[in-house]
């Protein structure tokens, strides 16, 4: 068979796949007779309301000299780790704003960081294509450098995201620009499972984000530049359990809903979406209100402890608080006092849901706490 014939058959097969995908999309749309907000409105639900003192900036964490790219809270709620383009990880006491650790990284081009469930170690990764683990209890050397306790090497592209498996300090999942996700055994430094890559059901472009279900740690979702999100079971690495379509551009961030049955996505198309992992259906789209200009990209998302609120960071410095039930913006932290002066690159909620931390290209992190009459939602 000639090269021309192979190309022709490949083009025909690609067209068939695209036609089937479009038919599937239309079939799904026929089944979706309503969305979450449409149903909630018929039940007489009203949006959450926020007063001027209900979510206020109570701490500004200053210390980085470069853009902040990633942050994570410890499970015990009062410590935060942040990663910056200045080539350092900083561990903060969120209650006092004090720095407890400042770790100089082997590679300055860091993209992600994570706290272990015990809070005893932190992980980070970036353009060095490796994930570095630091034990916070290890003594620094004579040059003041914090030693790397474990280097997880094996990806063939940059490490875009990392997260420890809940309640385990020994296992971690990373996503990468090599189109794969990897489950690591930190004790041995070896890959336990690789998700995607050579397998047909894997992502077809860079994987940008992962989120592990807290209710079932065997399940995780990944978001990719191929515009899809995929659900994986760590016990079956050979294929994705489901593939979720809907976004029109790179999926930059994914996050499980608190109940573990749904997850949210954020994309460069400017929208966030809520999916159900049991049915595979899209439940809601959160399109930001905008004019005719460029639509800001979504950079990071987090759900409140009940799931009623969705916090979304955007590339233009806005940080919207959405009512997930009614798909309404109830507050924009980018327009209040003490807002960031640059792109919101990352955000995260404390374990008890009482505080939100945002990180920005303005080099600062800010902690926002619920106040006034507003209790934790």
XYZ file of C-alpha atoms in Angstrom:
377
model
C 0.000 0.000 0.000
C 1.393 3.375 -1.050
C 1.856 6.358 1.237
C -0.851 8.239 -0.668
C -3.335 5.397 -0.085
C -2.456 5.306 3.623
C -3.009 9.044 3.911
C -6.343 8.742 2.126
C -7.509 5.934 4.430
C -6.331 7.901 7.480
C -8.273 10.970 6.358
C -11.386 8.876 5.785
C -11.079 7.239 9.204
C -10.581 10.622 10.864
C -13.687 11.967 9.129
C -15.701 8.942 10.285
C -14.554 9.474 13.895
C -15.454 13.164 13.727
C -18.895 12.359 12.264
C -19.570 9.822 15.018
C -18.408 12.306 17.649
C -20.805 14.932 16.277
C -23.688 12.426 16.285
C -22.878 11.538 19.890
C -22.809 15.221 20.815
C -26.221 15.791 19.230
C -27.637 12.724 20.970
C -26.391 14.008 24.331
C -27.958 17.410 23.674
C -31.301 15.724 22.957
C -31.144 13.937 26.312
C -30.256 17.119 28.206
C -33.715 18.605 28.575
C -32.467 21.020 31.277
C -29.399 21.956 33.300
C -28.827 22.443 37.033
C -29.685 26.147 37.033
C -32.806 25.622 34.912
C -34.139 23.012 37.316
C -33.166 25.078 40.398
C -35.115 28.063 39.069
C -38.252 25.955 38.653
C -37.883 24.996 42.325
C -37.811 28.652 43.389
C -34.137 28.668 44.467
C -32.502 32.076 44.965
C -28.811 32.977 44.600
C -26.428 33.200 47.533
C -25.932 36.860 48.542
C -22.690 38.464 49.674
C -22.307 41.645 51.680
C -19.150 43.834 51.687
C -17.745 42.055 54.769
C -18.751 38.477 53.960
C -15.478 37.578 52.200
C -12.573 39.874 52.989
C -8.807 39.863 52.463
C -7.314 39.256 55.900
C -3.695 38.343 55.018
C -1.225 39.284 52.276
C 1.684 36.849 52.000
C 4.698 38.717 50.611
C 8.080 37.139 50.014
C 8.258 35.817 46.471
C 10.139 37.912 43.909
C 8.647 36.219 40.843
C 5.234 35.216 39.546
C 3.377 32.786 41.813
C 2.353 29.708 39.815
C 0.917 27.242 42.318
C -0.234 26.822 45.920
C -1.631 24.143 48.209
C -3.033 23.957 51.748
C -2.195 21.354 54.376
C -5.090 19.206 55.616
C -4.797 20.792 59.076
C -5.733 24.143 57.401
C -3.134 26.562 58.777
C -0.173 26.116 56.397
C 0.250 26.890 52.701
C 3.015 26.004 50.243
C 3.551 28.212 47.203
C 5.757 27.877 44.123
C 7.096 30.842 42.179
C 9.108 31.733 39.112
C 11.772 33.004 41.522
C 12.767 29.337 41.893
C 11.611 28.887 45.464
C 8.999 27.026 47.426
C 7.802 28.915 50.487
C 5.844 27.318 53.319
C 3.679 29.838 55.158
C 1.819 29.880 58.443
C -1.542 31.160 57.225
C -2.543 32.427 60.663
C 0.529 34.586 61.261
C 1.799 35.195 57.663
C 5.220 33.931 58.798
C 7.452 31.872 56.523
C 8.465 28.542 58.059
C 10.514 27.232 55.097
C 12.070 28.786 51.985
C 13.351 26.062 49.669
C 15.601 26.848 46.720
C 14.682 24.526 43.871
C 17.055 22.605 41.589
C 15.072 24.001 38.620
C 13.675 27.530 38.810
C 10.980 26.824 36.207
C 8.462 25.356 38.629
C 4.807 24.938 37.618
C 3.134 23.028 40.456
C 3.424 22.177 44.142
C 1.561 20.063 46.679
C 1.534 19.310 50.408
C 1.552 15.693 51.580
C -1.497 14.593 53.636
C 0.613 14.516 56.813
C 2.066 17.969 56.125
C 5.578 16.567 56.583
C 6.721 16.923 52.970
C 6.061 18.962 49.824
C 6.306 18.080 46.147
C 6.925 20.254 43.107
C 7.506 19.878 39.387
C 8.059 21.929 36.260
C 10.125 22.222 33.111
C 12.791 19.815 34.402
C 10.290 16.992 33.673
C 10.698 15.636 37.207
C 8.803 15.817 40.493
C 10.973 16.712 43.491
C 9.996 15.711 47.044
C 11.273 17.677 50.049
C 11.004 16.441 53.632
C 10.358 19.553 55.722
C 11.963 17.915 58.757
C 15.298 17.332 56.995
C 18.147 19.607 58.100
C 19.528 22.080 55.566
C 23.137 21.629 54.389
C 26.092 23.930 55.115
C 25.176 26.145 52.151
C 21.639 26.630 53.448
C 20.130 24.382 50.773
C 17.240 22.078 51.594
C 18.122 18.618 50.176
C 15.816 16.783 47.771
C 14.624 13.648 49.564
C 13.300 11.960 46.407
C 13.408 12.788 42.687
C 10.653 11.195 40.603
C 12.005 11.006 37.048
C 10.325 9.372 34.073
C 8.177 11.929 32.284
C 9.304 12.973 28.806
C 7.735 16.417 29.096
C 7.225 19.141 31.693
C 5.339 18.284 34.897
C 2.209 20.454 34.907
C 0.417 19.247 38.024
C 0.912 16.983 41.037
C -1.295 15.789 43.885
C -0.765 13.351 46.720
C -3.226 10.485 47.016
C -5.485 11.412 49.977
C -4.365 9.959 53.331
C -1.152 8.607 51.795
C 2.290 10.184 51.946
C 3.689 7.363 49.800
C 1.792 7.842 46.524
C 1.410 10.815 44.214
C -0.083 11.465 40.761
C 1.513 13.788 38.224
C 0.378 15.099 34.837
C 2.721 16.080 32.058
C 3.270 17.650 28.681
C 4.109 14.151 27.407
C 0.326 13.475 27.282
C 0.379 11.093 30.278
C -0.398 10.945 33.967
C 1.705 8.803 36.312
C 1.016 7.225 39.704
C 4.280 7.168 41.676
C 5.485 5.135 44.634
C 7.477 7.773 46.506
C 9.176 5.187 48.751
C 10.886 3.516 45.776
C 10.805 6.470 43.375
C 9.289 4.211 40.696
C 6.242 4.550 38.471
C 3.376 2.324 39.610
C 1.115 3.055 36.619
C 1.150 5.219 33.488
C -2.159 6.574 32.186
C -2.333 7.456 28.502
C 0.585 7.645 26.112
C 0.571 4.479 24.021
C -3.037 3.661 24.960
C -5.790 4.661 22.533
C -8.043 6.119 25.227
C -5.370 8.504 26.512
C -5.062 12.221 25.941
C -3.803 13.397 22.554
C -2.139 16.612 23.807
C -0.425 17.993 26.921
C -2.143 17.085 30.210
C -2.448 20.262 32.272
C -4.191 19.260 35.509
C -5.254 16.357 37.728
C -7.669 16.039 40.639
C -8.090 12.969 42.856
C -11.439 12.100 44.401
C -11.363 12.445 48.184
C -14.302 10.041 48.553
C -12.740 7.372 46.314
C -8.953 7.866 45.985
C -8.811 5.217 43.232
C -10.469 7.698 40.856
C -8.956 10.840 39.367
C -9.750 13.207 36.518
C -7.333 14.875 34.126
C -7.706 17.933 31.912
C -5.798 18.406 28.675
C -4.979 20.715 25.804
C -6.933 18.277 23.594
C -10.060 20.082 24.991
C -11.232 17.023 26.954
C -11.283 15.814 30.541
C -10.920 12.107 31.310
C -11.834 9.936 34.275
C -9.298 7.281 35.305
C -9.265 4.369 37.742
C -5.785 3.714 39.151
C -6.533 -0.021 39.099
C -7.101 0.050 35.300
C -4.340 2.105 33.719
C -4.909 0.771 30.195
C -7.977 2.906 29.441
C -9.846 5.973 30.600
C -13.197 5.204 32.242
C -14.882 8.143 30.517
C -14.021 11.043 28.238
C -15.829 14.364 28.729
C -16.303 16.737 25.789
C -17.733 20.252 25.677
C -14.903 22.755 25.917
C -13.716 24.519 22.782
C -10.135 25.130 23.913
C -7.481 23.776 26.313
C -8.808 22.421 29.616
C -6.440 24.148 32.039
C -7.793 23.018 35.415
C -9.972 20.268 36.904
C -11.360 19.807 40.420
C -13.558 17.163 42.011
C -16.843 18.273 43.547
C -16.970 17.591 47.325
C -19.320 14.596 46.952
C -16.971 12.825 44.507
C -19.756 12.197 41.956
C -19.098 15.324 39.916
C -16.156 17.476 38.907
C -15.552 20.936 37.534
C -13.348 22.077 34.671
C -11.912 25.411 33.569
C -10.691 26.237 30.088
C -8.956 28.743 27.863
C -12.350 29.171 26.189
C -13.265 31.232 29.278
C -15.905 28.865 30.621
C -16.191 26.422 33.509
C -18.290 23.278 33.308
C -19.731 20.779 35.762
C -19.798 17.095 34.769
C -21.319 13.978 36.359
C -18.913 11.016 36.401
C -21.764 8.464 36.664
C -23.703 9.515 33.567
C -20.961 11.288 31.644
C -23.282 14.245 31.119
C -22.489 17.935 31.354
C -24.669 19.409 34.103
C -23.920 23.134 33.824
C -21.850 25.730 31.966
C -20.536 28.820 33.760
C -19.916 31.460 31.089
C -18.443 34.688 32.418
C -20.255 37.916 31.544
C -18.127 39.840 29.058
C -18.240 42.332 26.230
C -17.053 41.926 22.678
C -13.348 41.876 23.573
C -11.073 38.953 24.335
C -12.483 36.429 26.802
C -10.164 35.931 29.803
C -8.896 32.373 30.259
C -9.763 30.301 33.319
C -6.591 29.483 35.274
C -7.778 27.756 38.445
C -10.955 26.593 40.207
C -12.035 25.422 43.679
C -15.335 24.432 45.246
C -16.585 25.506 48.654
C -16.912 22.747 51.237
C -20.611 22.222 50.416
C -20.165 22.697 46.665
C -22.625 25.611 46.563
C -19.865 28.059 45.584
C -17.319 27.796 42.782
C -14.242 30.046 43.014
C -12.669 30.773 39.625
C -9.437 32.622 38.835
C -9.042 34.324 35.454
C -6.117 35.568 33.396
C -7.272 39.209 33.639
C -7.041 39.272 37.456
C -10.724 38.632 38.149
C -11.729 36.004 40.696
C -15.417 35.186 40.419
C -17.457 33.491 43.105
C -20.190 31.527 41.310
C -23.378 30.127 42.780
C -23.087 26.615 41.295
C -26.804 25.937 41.649
C -28.012 28.969 39.698
C -24.911 29.680 37.559
C -24.781 33.278 38.796
C -21.726 35.359 39.743
C -22.354 36.495 43.332
C -19.013 38.250 43.935
C -15.887 39.316 42.035
C -12.827 39.432 44.276
C -10.998 41.207 41.460
C -13.087 44.332 42.009
C -12.974 44.588 45.810
C -10.442 46.303 48.055
C -7.013 44.603 48.263
C -7.548 42.678 45.020
C -4.584 41.345 43.030
C -2.862 43.500 40.421
C -2.125 40.690 37.982
C -3.288 37.359 36.611
C -4.781 34.976 39.187
C -2.654 31.895 38.543
C -3.821 29.595 41.346
C -6.272 29.357 44.200
C -7.293 26.886 46.864
C -9.628 26.476 49.820
C -8.550 25.483 53.325
C -9.576 22.001 54.495
C -12.352 23.326 56.744
C -13.620 25.698 54.055
C -13.132 28.814 56.180
C -10.553 30.577 53.986
C -9.592 30.970 50.337
C -6.022 31.623 49.199
C -5.259 33.173 45.812
C -1.869 33.423 44.103
C -0.997 35.880 41.368
C 1.599 37.030 38.879
C 1.869 40.158 41.062
C 4.141 37.905 43.269
C 1.714 37.922 46.221
C -0.653 35.456 47.836
C -3.808 36.661 49.574
C -5.990 34.916 52.115
C -9.696 35.684 52.025
C -11.806 34.741 55.053
C -15.550 34.505 55.517
C -16.713 37.232 57.894
C -19.764 39.236 58.878
C -22.917 37.138 59.176
C -21.680 34.675 56.523
C -20.900 31.202 57.814
C -18.841 28.662 55.877
C -20.774 27.500 52.800
